Amino acid sequence: MREEEREGRKEGREREKGQRKREEGENEIEQAAARQRPAQQGPRDEGRPLPVSMINRARHVSVGHVRP
């Protein structure tokens, strides 16, 4: 009985290893594809409000540095 449980666990571990290796391979493919894509220009605005820290920081910037 215990040997059967051990075998089942061993097979499960081997399956997980194979799954992890597949995922790592997919990640490498995605990273290679990302390297070939042109870099995105500028930050993406997803409609989120600015954090308070950024608003407070902007108050201290002189007018000459503010972008239109």
mmCIF file of N, CA and C in Angstrom:
data_model
loop_
_atom_site.group_PDB
_atom_site.id
_atom_site.type_symbol
_atom_site.label_atom_id
_atom_site.label_comp_id
_atom_site.label_asym_id
_atom_site.label_seq_id
_atom_site.Cartn_x
_atom_site.Cartn_y
_atom_site.Cartn_z
ATOM 1 N N MET A 1 0.835 -1.200 0.000
ATOM 2 C CA MET A 1 0.000 0.000 0.000
ATOM 3 C C MET A 1 0.874 1.255 0.000
ATOM 4 N N ARG A 2 1.862 1.291 0.887
ATOM 5 C CA ARG A 2 2.720 2.474 0.977
ATOM 6 C C ARG A 2 3.552 2.641 -0.297
ATOM 7 N N GLU A 3 3.991 1.532 -0.846
ATOM 8 C CA GLU A 3 4.787 1.607 -2.071
ATOM 9 C C GLU A 3 3.968 2.214 -3.207
ATOM 10 N N GLU A 4 2.689 1.852 -3.278
ATOM 11 C CA GLU A 4 1.810 2.406 -4.308
ATOM 12 C C GLU A 4 1.669 3.925 -4.134
ATOM 13 N N GLU A 5 1.544 4.348 -2.850
ATOM 14 C CA GLU A 5 1.438 5.787 -2.584
ATOM 15 C C GLU A 5 2.704 6.503 -3.010
ATOM 16 N N ARG A 6 3.857 5.885 -2.694
ATOM 17 C CA ARG A 6 5.134 6.485 -3.089
ATOM 18 C C ARG A 6 5.225 6.620 -4.601
ATOM 19 N N GLU A 7 4.827 5.578 -5.300
ATOM 20 C CA GLU A 7 4.864 5.605 -6.764
ATOM 21 C C GLU A 7 3.981 6.727 -7.303
ATOM 22 N N GLY A 8 2.798 6.859 -6.720
ATOM 23 C CA GLY A 8 1.876 7.908 -7.154
ATOM 24 C C GLY A 8 2.459 9.293 -6.931
ATOM 25 N N ARG A 9 3.093 9.477 -5.764
ATOM 26 C CA ARG A 9 3.717 10.774 -5.469
ATOM 27 C C ARG A 9 4.860 11.048 -6.429
ATOM 28 N N LYS A 10 5.650 10.002 -6.683
ATOM 29 C CA LYS A 10 6.796 10.148 -7.577
ATOM 30 C C LYS A 10 6.331 10.555 -8.978
ATOM 31 N N GLU A 11 5.287 9.898 -9.455
ATOM 32 C CA GLU A 11 4.749 10.237 -10.780
ATOM 33 C C GLU A 11 4.221 11.671 -10.794
ATOM 34 N N GLY A 12 3.565 12.076 -9.715
ATOM 35 C CA GLY A 12 3.053 13.434 -9.610
ATOM 36 C C GLY A 12 4.171 14.454 -9.655
ATOM 37 N N ARG A 13 5.259 14.169 -8.936
ATOM 38 C CA ARG A 13 6.412 15.082 -8.930
ATOM 39 C C ARG A 13 7.021 15.181 -10.317
ATOM 40 N N GLU A 14 7.155 14.045 -10.986
ATOM 41 C CA GLU A 14 7.730 14.051 -12.334
ATOM 42 C C GLU A 14 6.849 14.851 -13.288
ATOM 43 N N ARG A 15 5.534 14.711 -13.139
ATOM 44 C CA ARG A 15 4.600 15.451 -13.983
ATOM 45 C C ARG A 15 4.753 16.955 -13.737
ATOM 46 N N GLU A 16 4.873 17.347 -12.444
ATOM 47 C CA GLU A 16 5.044 18.766 -12.103
ATOM 48 C C GLU A 16 6.330 19.318 -12.698
ATOM 49 N N LYS A 17 7.414 18.517 -12.648
ATOM 50 C CA LYS A 17 8.692 18.954 -13.223
ATOM 51 C C LYS A 17 8.533 19.224 -14.718
ATOM 52 N N GLY A 18 7.869 18.302 -15.399
ATOM 53 C CA GLY A 18 7.652 18.459 -16.839
ATOM 54 C C GLY A 18 6.831 19.701 -17.129
ATOM 55 N N GLN A 19 5.809 19.938 -16.302
ATOM 56 C CA GLN A 19 4.953 21.122 -16.473
ATOM 57 C C GLN A 19 5.778 22.386 -16.280
ATOM 58 N N ARG A 20 6.627 22.412 -15.237
ATOM 59 C CA ARG A 20 7.457 23.589 -14.965
ATOM 60 C C ARG A 20 8.404 23.863 -16.127
ATOM 61 N N LYS A 21 9.011 22.800 -16.652
ATOM 62 C CA LYS A 21 9.944 22.983 -17.763
ATOM 63 C C LYS A 21 9.231 23.550 -18.989
ATOM 64 N N ARG A 22 8.014 23.059 -19.243
ATOM 65 C CA ARG A 22 7.240 23.575 -20.375
ATOM 66 C C ARG A 22 6.957 25.060 -20.169
ATOM 67 N N GLU A 23 6.538 25.427 -18.939
ATOM 68 C CA GLU A 23 6.227 26.830 -18.651
ATOM 69 C C GLU A 23 7.461 27.702 -18.815
ATOM 70 N N GLU A 24 8.627 27.205 -18.336
ATOM 71 C CA GLU A 24 9.863 27.976 -18.478
ATOM 72 C C GLU A 24 10.204 28.164 -19.951
ATOM 73 N N GLY A 25 10.003 27.129 -20.750
ATOM 74 C CA GLY A 25 10.262 27.233 -22.185
ATOM 75 C C GLY A 25 9.356 28.260 -22.840
ATOM 76 N N GLU A 26 8.073 28.271 -22.426
ATOM 77 C CA GLU A 26 7.132 29.255 -22.971
ATOM 78 C C GLU A 26 7.549 30.660 -22.574
ATOM 79 N N ASN A 27 8.013 30.824 -21.330
ATOM 80 C CA ASN A 27 8.455 32.143 -20.883
ATOM 81 C C ASN A 27 9.634 32.628 -21.705
ATOM 82 N N GLU A 28 10.568 31.733 -22.002
ATOM 83 C CA GLU A 28 11.725 32.114 -22.806
ATOM 84 C C GLU A 28 11.282 32.547 -24.200
ATOM 85 N N ILE A 29 10.311 31.855 -24.772
ATOM 86 C CA ILE A 29 9.806 32.217 -26.097
ATOM 87 C C ILE A 29 9.157 33.595 -26.052
ATOM 88 N N GLU A 30 8.346 33.840 -25.005
ATOM 89 C CA GLU A 30 7.689 35.141 -24.867
ATOM 90 C C GLU A 30 8.714 36.255 -24.702
ATOM 91 N N GLN A 31 9.762 36.008 -23.908
ATOM 92 C CA GLN A 31 10.789 37.022 -23.694
ATOM 93 C C GLN A 31 11.531 37.321 -24.988
ATOM 94 N N ALA A 32 11.826 36.289 -25.770
ATOM 95 C CA ALA A 32 12.519 36.491 -27.040
ATOM 96 C C ALA A 32 11.640 37.315 -27.988
ATOM 97 N N ALA A 33 10.344 37.023 -27.993
ATOM 98 C CA ALA A 33 9.427 37.779 -28.847
ATOM 99 C C ALA A 33 9.348 39.235 -28.376
ATOM 100 N N ALA A 34 9.361 39.441 -27.067
ATOM 101 C CA ALA A 34 9.282 40.804 -26.522
ATOM 102 C C ALA A 34 10.533 41.596 -26.893
ATOM 103 N N ARG A 35 11.681 40.930 -26.946
ATOM 104 C CA ARG A 35 12.922 41.627 -27.314
ATOM 105 C C ARG A 35 12.874 42.103 -28.771
ATOM 106 N N GLN A 36 12.194 41.364 -29.623
ATOM 107 C CA GLN A 36 12.155 41.722 -31.033
ATOM 108 C C GLN A 36 11.132 42.806 -31.327
ATOM 109 N N ARG A 37 10.117 42.966 -30.445
ATOM 110 C CA ARG A 37 9.114 44.002 -30.647
ATOM 111 C C ARG A 37 9.707 45.366 -30.348
ATOM 112 N N PRO A 38 9.285 46.407 -31.053
ATOM 113 C CA PRO A 38 9.793 47.741 -30.735
ATOM 114 C C PRO A 38 9.317 48.167 -29.344
ATOM 115 N N ALA A 39 10.151 48.933 -28.658
ATOM 116 C CA ALA A 39 9.791 49.379 -27.309
ATOM 117 C C ALA A 39 8.602 50.324 -27.381
ATOM 118 N N GLN A 40 7.726 50.234 -26.393
ATOM 119 C CA GLN A 40 6.562 51.112 -26.371
ATOM 120 C C GLN A 40 7.008 52.533 -26.039
ATOM 121 N N GLN A 41 6.392 53.484 -26.704
ATOM 122 C CA GLN A 41 6.749 54.880 -26.492
ATOM 123 C C GLN A 41 5.888 55.478 -25.384
ATOM 124 N N GLY A 42 6.543 55.982 -24.340
ATOM 125 C CA GLY A 42 5.835 56.681 -23.274
ATOM 126 C C GLY A 42 5.063 55.754 -22.364
ATOM 127 N N PRO A 43 4.634 56.283 -21.239
ATOM 128 C CA PRO A 43 3.857 55.462 -20.304
ATOM 129 C C PRO A 43 2.437 55.251 -20.803
ATOM 130 N N ARG A 44 1.867 54.130 -20.435
ATOM 131 C CA ARG A 44 0.485 53.845 -20.826
ATOM 132 C C ARG A 44 -0.454 54.477 -19.808
ATOM 133 N N ASP A 45 -1.453 55.168 -20.284
ATOM 134 C CA ASP A 45 -2.441 55.750 -19.396
ATOM 135 C C ASP A 45 -3.636 54.809 -19.370
ATOM 136 N N GLU A 46 -3.855 54.180 -18.243
ATOM 137 C CA GLU A 46 -4.941 53.213 -18.142
ATOM 138 C C GLU A 46 -6.146 53.803 -17.428
ATOM 139 N N GLY A 47 -6.202 55.138 -17.325
ATOM 140 C CA GLY A 47 -7.354 55.770 -16.727
ATOM 141 C C GLY A 47 -7.338 55.796 -15.216
ATOM 142 N N ARG A 48 -6.216 55.412 -14.603
ATOM 143 C CA ARG A 48 -6.130 55.451 -13.139
ATOM 144 C C ARG A 48 -5.768 56.859 -12.699
ATOM 145 N N PRO A 49 -6.312 57.342 -11.584
ATOM 146 C CA PRO A 49 -5.917 58.663 -11.096
ATOM 147 C C PRO A 49 -4.478 58.636 -10.592
ATOM 148 N N LEU A 50 -3.838 59.789 -10.608
ATOM 149 C CA LEU A 50 -2.461 59.868 -10.144
ATOM 150 C C LEU A 50 -2.406 59.635 -8.641
ATOM 151 N N PRO A 51 -1.363 58.969 -8.169
ATOM 152 C CA PRO A 51 -1.220 58.815 -6.724
ATOM 153 C C PRO A 51 -0.942 60.175 -6.069
ATOM 154 N N VAL A 52 -1.345 60.330 -4.842
ATOM 155 C CA VAL A 52 -1.198 61.600 -4.130
ATOM 156 C C VAL A 52 0.268 62.023 -4.084
ATOM 157 N N SER A 53 1.182 61.058 -3.926
ATOM 158 C CA SER A 53 2.605 61.402 -3.843
ATOM 159 C C SER A 53 3.070 62.106 -5.117
ATOM 160 N N MET A 54 2.559 61.691 -6.269
ATOM 161 C CA MET A 54 2.961 62.332 -7.525
ATOM 162 C C MET A 54 2.359 63.732 -7.640
ATOM 163 N N ILE A 55 1.138 63.896 -7.157
ATOM 164 C CA ILE A 55 0.495 65.206 -7.205
ATOM 165 C C ILE A 55 1.267 66.170 -6.299
ATOM 166 N N ASN A 56 1.612 65.726 -5.106
ATOM 167 C CA ASN A 56 2.359 66.568 -4.175
ATOM 168 C C ASN A 56 3.727 66.914 -4.731
ATOM 169 N N ARG A 57 4.371 65.971 -5.387
ATOM 170 C CA ARG A 57 5.687 66.216 -5.969
ATOM 171 C C ARG A 57 5.562 67.272 -7.067
ATOM 172 N N ALA A 58 4.492 67.212 -7.852
ATOM 173 C CA ALA A 58 4.313 68.157 -8.950
ATOM 174 C C ALA A 58 4.107 69.574 -8.427
ATOM 175 N N ARG A 59 3.569 69.745 -7.241
ATOM 176 C CA ARG A 59 3.354 71.079 -6.668
ATOM 177 C C ARG A 59 4.665 71.803 -6.432
ATOM 178 N N HIS A 60 5.729 71.055 -6.159
ATOM 179 C CA HIS A 60 7.008 71.663 -5.819
ATOM 180 C C HIS A 60 7.863 71.947 -7.044
ATOM 181 N N VAL A 61 7.450 71.477 -8.184
ATOM 182 C CA VAL A 61 8.230 71.689 -9.406
ATOM 183 C C VAL A 61 7.965 73.091 -9.914
ATOM 184 N N SER A 62 9.036 73.797 -10.314
ATOM 185 C CA SER A 62 8.839 75.157 -10.812
ATOM 186 C C SER A 62 8.118 75.115 -12.154
ATOM 187 N N VAL A 63 7.479 76.219 -12.516
ATOM 188 C CA VAL A 63 6.626 76.279 -13.702
ATOM 189 C C VAL A 63 7.415 75.967 -14.967
ATOM 190 N N GLY A 64 8.681 76.291 -15.007
ATOM 191 C CA GLY A 64 9.497 76.059 -16.202
ATOM 192 C C GLY A 64 9.670 74.597 -16.541
ATOM 193 N N HIS A 65 9.449 73.719 -15.573
ATOM 194 C CA HIS A 65 9.667 72.294 -15.812
ATOM 195 C C HIS A 65 8.381 71.538 -16.132
ATOM 196 N N VAL A 66 7.259 72.180 -16.024
ATOM 197 C CA VAL A 66 5.989 71.496 -16.238
ATOM 198 C C VAL A 66 5.767 71.306 -17.735
ATOM 199 N N ARG A 67 5.386 70.108 -18.121
ATOM 200 C CA ARG A 67 5.126 69.835 -19.538
ATOM 201 C C ARG A 67 3.702 70.246 -19.867
ATOM 202 N N PRO A 68 3.471 70.718 -21.074
ATOM 203 C CA PRO A 68 2.110 71.125 -21.464
ATOM 204 C C PRO A 68 1.164 69.941 -21.541
#
